[in-house]
XYZ file of N, CA and C in Angstrom:
408
model
N 39.581 -26.280 -11.360
C 38.349 -26.356 -12.116
C 37.161 -26.653 -11.196
N 37.397 -27.519 -10.242
C 36.334 -27.895 -9.318
C 35.902 -26.713 -8.458
N 36.855 -25.862 -8.035
C 36.532 -24.683 -7.238
C 35.717 -23.676 -8.050
N 36.055 -23.512 -9.304
C 35.327 -22.592 -10.176
C 33.890 -23.081 -10.362
N 33.738 -24.378 -10.567
C 32.412 -24.953 -10.745
C 31.587 -24.775 -9.464
N 32.198 -25.011 -8.315
C 31.528 -24.847 -7.034
C 31.139 -23.373 -6.811
N 32.040 -22.466 -7.146
C 31.765 -21.037 -7.023
C 30.609 -20.633 -7.937
N 30.598 -21.128 -9.160
C 29.522 -20.838 -10.109
C 28.168 -21.249 -9.546
N 28.080 -22.478 -9.033
C 26.814 -22.962 -8.493
C 26.404 -22.199 -7.232
N 27.375 -21.826 -6.441
C 27.067 -21.042 -5.245
C 26.507 -19.670 -5.613
N 27.138 -19.032 -6.580
C 26.671 -17.719 -7.022
C 25.288 -17.841 -7.670
N 25.075 -18.868 -8.456
C 23.785 -19.092 -9.101
C 22.687 -19.286 -8.058
N 22.952 -20.092 -7.039
C 21.960 -20.333 -5.992
C 21.651 -19.045 -5.220
N 22.679 -18.278 -4.942
C 22.486 -17.009 -4.252
C 21.624 -16.069 -5.099
N 21.923 -15.992 -6.388
C 21.144 -15.164 -7.314
C 19.690 -15.607 -7.344
N 19.437 -16.905 -7.457
C 18.067 -17.414 -7.502
C 17.322 -17.157 -6.193
N 18.035 -17.232 -5.097
C 17.420 -16.938 -3.798
C 16.965 -15.486 -3.742
N 17.822 -14.560 -4.150
C 17.446 -13.152 -4.145
C 16.308 -12.867 -5.113
N 16.293 -13.533 -6.255
C 15.215 -13.330 -7.226
C 13.881 -13.841 -6.702
N 13.922 -14.829 -5.850
C 12.671 -15.397 -5.342
C 12.065 -14.574 -4.218
N 12.830 -13.650 -3.638
C 12.284 -12.789 -2.595
C 11.358 -11.774 -3.240
N 10.162 -11.637 -2.724
C 9.185 -10.750 -3.365
C 8.810 -9.602 -2.452
N 9.713 -8.692 -2.252
C 9.377 -7.447 -1.589
C 9.732 -6.332 -2.552
N 8.762 -5.987 -3.383
C 8.994 -4.992 -4.412
C 8.719 -3.570 -3.925
N 8.552 -3.400 -2.635
C 8.289 -2.081 -2.095
C 6.821 -1.712 -2.149
N 6.025 -2.518 -2.785
C 4.614 -2.204 -2.933
C 3.798 -2.697 -1.753
N 4.252 -3.698 -1.085
C 3.478 -4.296 0.001
C 4.343 -4.429 1.239
N 3.683 -4.570 2.347
C 4.432 -4.721 3.582
C 3.757 -5.741 4.486
N 4.565 -6.486 5.188
C 4.034 -7.394 6.204
C 3.977 -6.688 7.550
N 4.652 -5.578 7.681
C 4.739 -4.861 8.944
C 3.536 -3.932 9.083
N 2.484 -4.421 9.718
C 1.270 -3.622 9.832
C 1.474 -2.400 10.725
N 2.542 -2.367 11.519
C 2.786 -1.192 12.362
C 3.264 -0.002 11.533
N 3.686 -0.219 10.302
C 4.143 0.879 9.444
C 3.029 1.879 9.164
N 1.794 1.442 9.272
C 0.672 2.322 8.959
C 0.292 3.224 10.127
N 0.740 2.906 11.320
C 0.361 3.672 12.511
C 0.885 5.105 12.389
N -0.015 6.046 12.607
C 0.344 7.458 12.538
C -0.729 8.249 11.814
N -0.425 9.521 11.552
C -1.352 10.419 10.880
C -0.927 10.604 9.437
N -1.871 10.362 8.522
C -1.620 10.424 7.078
C -2.495 11.505 6.457
N -1.876 12.365 5.658
C -2.573 13.467 5.005
C -2.725 13.166 3.520
N -3.961 13.280 3.025
C -4.257 12.999 1.635
C -3.581 14.030 0.732
N -2.886 13.527 -0.305
C -2.198 14.384 -1.265
C -2.902 14.423 -2.620
N -3.309 13.239 -3.092
C -3.995 13.185 -4.386
C -4.627 11.824 -4.605
N -5.566 11.812 -5.542
C -6.181 10.575 -6.014
C -6.123 10.605 -7.533
N -5.656 9.494 -8.117
C -5.558 9.385 -9.577
C -6.353 8.176 -10.032
N -7.033 8.324 -11.159
C -7.749 7.181 -11.717
C -9.144 7.549 -12.137
N -10.143 6.832 -11.601
C -11.531 7.055 -11.965
C -11.899 6.335 -13.246
N -13.069 6.634 -13.761
C -13.573 5.960 -14.965
C -12.640 6.162 -16.147
N -12.145 7.387 -16.324
C -11.243 7.654 -17.452
C -9.839 7.130 -17.188
N -9.534 6.902 -15.918
C -8.184 6.478 -15.552
C -7.199 7.629 -15.508
N -7.665 8.829 -15.856
C -6.767 9.984 -15.963
C -7.128 11.126 -15.023
N -8.171 10.944 -14.235
C -8.572 12.003 -13.318
C -7.518 12.181 -12.231
N -7.275 13.417 -11.861
C -6.387 13.730 -10.742
C -7.152 14.678 -9.823
N -7.356 14.235 -8.601
C -8.104 15.009 -7.612
C -7.162 15.288 -6.442
N -7.134 16.521 -5.986
C -6.250 16.920 -4.887
C -7.034 17.775 -3.894
N -6.470 18.018 -2.731
C -7.122 18.938 -1.796
C -7.334 20.329 -2.423
N -6.396 20.755 -3.237
C -6.509 22.074 -3.872
C -7.675 22.124 -4.863
N -7.846 21.066 -5.652
C -8.921 21.072 -6.657
C -10.297 20.847 -6.051
N -10.354 20.239 -4.867
C -11.650 19.942 -4.244
C -11.988 20.870 -3.083
N -10.973 21.515 -2.518
C -11.197 22.314 -1.317
C -11.420 21.458 -0.082
N -11.074 20.181 -0.182
C -11.294 19.237 0.909
C -9.951 18.672 1.365
N -9.691 18.765 2.660
C -8.507 18.150 3.254
C -8.947 16.901 4.001
N -8.278 15.796 3.704
C -8.602 14.537 4.380
C -7.393 14.054 5.152
N -7.686 13.405 6.277
C -6.623 12.897 7.146
C -7.093 11.567 7.718
N -6.177 10.598 7.745
C -6.433 9.298 8.355
C -5.480 9.145 9.529
N -6.014 8.793 10.690
C -5.177 8.582 11.876
C -5.314 7.115 12.273
N -4.255 6.346 12.010
C -4.228 4.921 12.333
C -3.574 4.731 13.692
N -4.255 4.023 14.580
C -3.727 3.746 15.913
C -3.252 2.296 15.986
N -2.384 2.024 16.937
C -1.847 0.669 17.115
C -2.930 -0.323 17.549
N -4.048 0.164 18.086
C -5.127 -0.719 18.543
C -6.077 -1.126 17.412
N -5.634 -0.933 16.152
C -6.405 -1.318 14.948
C -7.621 -0.445 14.723
N -7.566 0.794 15.188
C -8.639 1.765 14.950
C -8.100 2.849 14.021
N -8.953 3.319 13.123
C -8.603 4.440 12.254
C -9.697 5.490 12.378
N -9.269 6.734 12.527
C -10.196 7.856 12.588
C -10.003 8.668 11.316
N -11.117 8.983 10.655
C -11.104 9.739 9.409
C -11.542 11.165 9.702
N -10.784 12.128 9.174
C -11.111 13.543 9.324
C -11.270 14.164 7.943
N -12.291 14.986 7.802
C -12.496 15.764 6.580
C -12.566 17.223 7.004
N -11.628 18.020 6.495
C -11.497 19.426 6.904
C -11.479 19.561 8.424
N -10.679 18.706 9.053
C -10.449 18.700 10.504
C -11.684 18.355 11.342
N -12.713 17.812 10.714
C -13.892 17.345 11.437
C -13.917 15.820 11.343
N -14.054 15.155 12.492
C -14.092 13.694 12.490
C -15.333 13.225 11.734
N -15.094 12.410 10.692
C -16.208 11.915 9.872
C -16.348 10.403 9.922
N -15.505 9.745 10.710
C -15.631 8.307 10.855
C -14.602 7.738 11.797
N -14.973 6.628 12.425
C -14.071 5.912 13.316
C -14.339 4.430 13.096
N -13.314 3.703 12.656
C -13.507 2.329 12.210
C -12.396 1.425 12.748
N -12.659 0.150 12.725
C -11.622 -0.852 12.945
C -10.998 -1.139 11.592
N -9.664 -1.242 11.552
C -9.004 -1.577 10.294
C -8.266 -2.895 10.421
N -7.980 -3.464 9.264
C -7.221 -4.710 9.243
C -6.323 -4.704 8.019
N -5.137 -5.268 8.177
C -4.218 -5.478 7.062
C -3.973 -6.973 6.980
N -4.296 -7.548 5.835
C -4.130 -8.989 5.648
C -3.948 -9.277 4.167
N -3.335 -10.407 3.894
C -3.205 -10.829 2.498
C -4.569 -11.234 1.964
N -4.784 -10.894 0.711
C -6.031 -11.256 0.055
C -5.902 -11.025 -1.436
N -6.859 -11.505 -2.199
C -6.820 -11.355 -3.648
C -7.451 -10.038 -4.066
N -6.788 -9.375 -4.986
C -7.287 -8.130 -5.545
C -8.301 -8.431 -6.647
N -9.343 -7.615 -6.715
C -10.315 -7.736 -7.805
C -9.716 -7.225 -9.113
N -8.631 -6.456 -9.015
C -8.054 -5.827 -10.196
C -7.200 -6.779 -11.018
N -6.325 -7.528 -10.348
C -5.448 -8.446 -11.094
C -5.572 -9.895 -10.632
N -6.472 -10.139 -9.679
C -6.737 -11.487 -9.154
C -5.486 -12.134 -8.564
N -4.551 -11.311 -8.103
C -3.343 -11.795 -7.444
C -3.404 -11.429 -5.968
N -2.563 -12.110 -5.192
C -2.531 -11.871 -3.756
C -1.700 -10.629 -3.449
N -2.263 -9.767 -2.613
C -1.611 -8.538 -2.165
C -1.956 -8.335 -0.696
N -1.284 -7.379 -0.083
C -1.719 -6.947 1.234
C -2.858 -5.963 1.035
N -3.948 -6.211 1.746
C -5.132 -5.374 1.639
C -5.367 -4.647 2.952
N -5.736 -3.388 2.844
C -6.139 -2.577 3.980
C -7.659 -2.477 3.907
N -8.331 -2.852 4.978
C -9.784 -2.842 4.986
C -10.290 -2.044 6.180
N -11.195 -1.095 5.895
C -11.922 -0.373 6.938
C -13.134 0.295 6.301
N -14.125 0.598 7.085
C -15.339 1.258 6.622
C -15.973 0.518 5.440
N -15.960 -0.807 5.520
C -16.528 -1.666 4.478
C -15.878 -1.461 3.110
N -14.678 -0.911 3.091
C -13.913 -0.705 1.852
C -12.618 -1.495 1.943
N -12.144 -1.911 0.779
C -10.897 -2.649 0.693
C -9.964 -1.910 -0.261
N -8.710 -1.778 0.160
C -7.696 -1.086 -0.632
C -6.474 -1.990 -0.778
N -5.881 -2.007 -1.958
C -4.629 -2.711 -2.188
C -3.508 -1.777 -1.750
N -2.658 -2.256 -0.848
C -1.516 -1.438 -0.435
C -0.474 -1.534 -1.535
N -0.252 -0.412 -2.219
C 0.742 -0.395 -3.282
C 2.127 -0.073 -2.741
N 2.170 0.833 -1.766
C 3.462 1.252 -1.229
C 3.241 1.845 0.151
N 4.169 1.556 1.043
C 4.132 2.197 2.354
C 5.550 2.250 2.905
N 5.908 3.404 3.430
C 7.150 3.542 4.173
C 6.892 4.557 5.286
N 7.927 5.124 5.873
C 7.755 6.030 7.007
C 7.024 7.318 6.638
N 7.071 7.691 5.360
C 6.532 8.986 4.960
C 5.443 8.948 3.905
N 5.298 7.830 3.181
C 4.354 7.805 2.071
C 3.528 6.530 2.080
N 2.253 6.690 1.803
C 1.311 5.584 1.708
C 0.560 5.718 0.400
N 0.541 4.642 -0.369
C -0.198 4.612 -1.625
C -1.102 3.387 -1.590
N -2.419 3.634 -1.699
C -3.395 2.547 -1.685
C -4.296 2.692 -2.906
N -4.792 1.568 -3.378
C -5.659 1.572 -4.555
C -7.003 0.967 -4.204
N -8.072 1.653 -4.613
C -9.404 1.087 -4.436
C -9.416 -0.311 -5.025
N -9.957 -1.258 -4.296
C -9.963 -2.654 -4.745
C -11.234 -2.928 -5.561
N -11.433 -2.102 -6.593
C -12.526 -2.301 -7.543
C -12.186 -1.570 -8.835
N -12.856 -1.969 -9.903
C -12.616 -1.393 -11.224
C -13.025 0.083 -11.218
N -12.311 0.904 -11.951
C -12.561 2.344 -12.090
C -12.324 3.114 -10.805
N -11.567 2.539 -9.903
C -11.259 3.213 -8.649
C -10.086 4.161 -8.801
N -9.573 4.580 -7.681
C -8.479 5.542 -7.642
C -7.278 4.958 -6.906
N -6.117 5.512 -7.180
C -4.926 5.302 -6.372
C -4.814 6.546 -5.512
N -4.857 6.333 -4.190
C -4.831 7.448 -3.238
C -3.450 7.522 -2.604
N -2.901 8.733 -2.594
C -1.576 8.947 -2.027
C -1.691 9.819 -0.784
N -1.025 9.371 0.285
C -0.997 10.089 1.560
C 0.456 10.273 1.993
N 0.707 11.305 2.769
C 2.022 11.510 3.379
C 1.851 11.751 4.861
N 2.925 11.466 5.615
C 2.910 11.732 7.066
C 3.382 13.141 7.299
């Protein structure tokens, strides 16, 4: 009986430990994950919350090139349209007033919703903004 009770508490503690870990795939502490070239796929949101804007609908191709030296170069239709210092740090979102990882450059702040080796999803950190999706 004592072994069963001990096993129960051990399993419960393990379960609670895993539940307390908060990596839901939406945020990352690894700022090096952003390094590389990202191609804009779509933006969803806007005032109606239902707008969908893509390179096909706008005739505009956008590309972000993040370097390890904390510089990002912005290209629009293969023409350099900006070069900025970027930063990734925890901060509060204006949208839900909770702490998230924020990407900041060009005087803009974005909530990092998701990032992995191939996909980046960021949200404008203001009301009526867009969720922007990029791929490598």
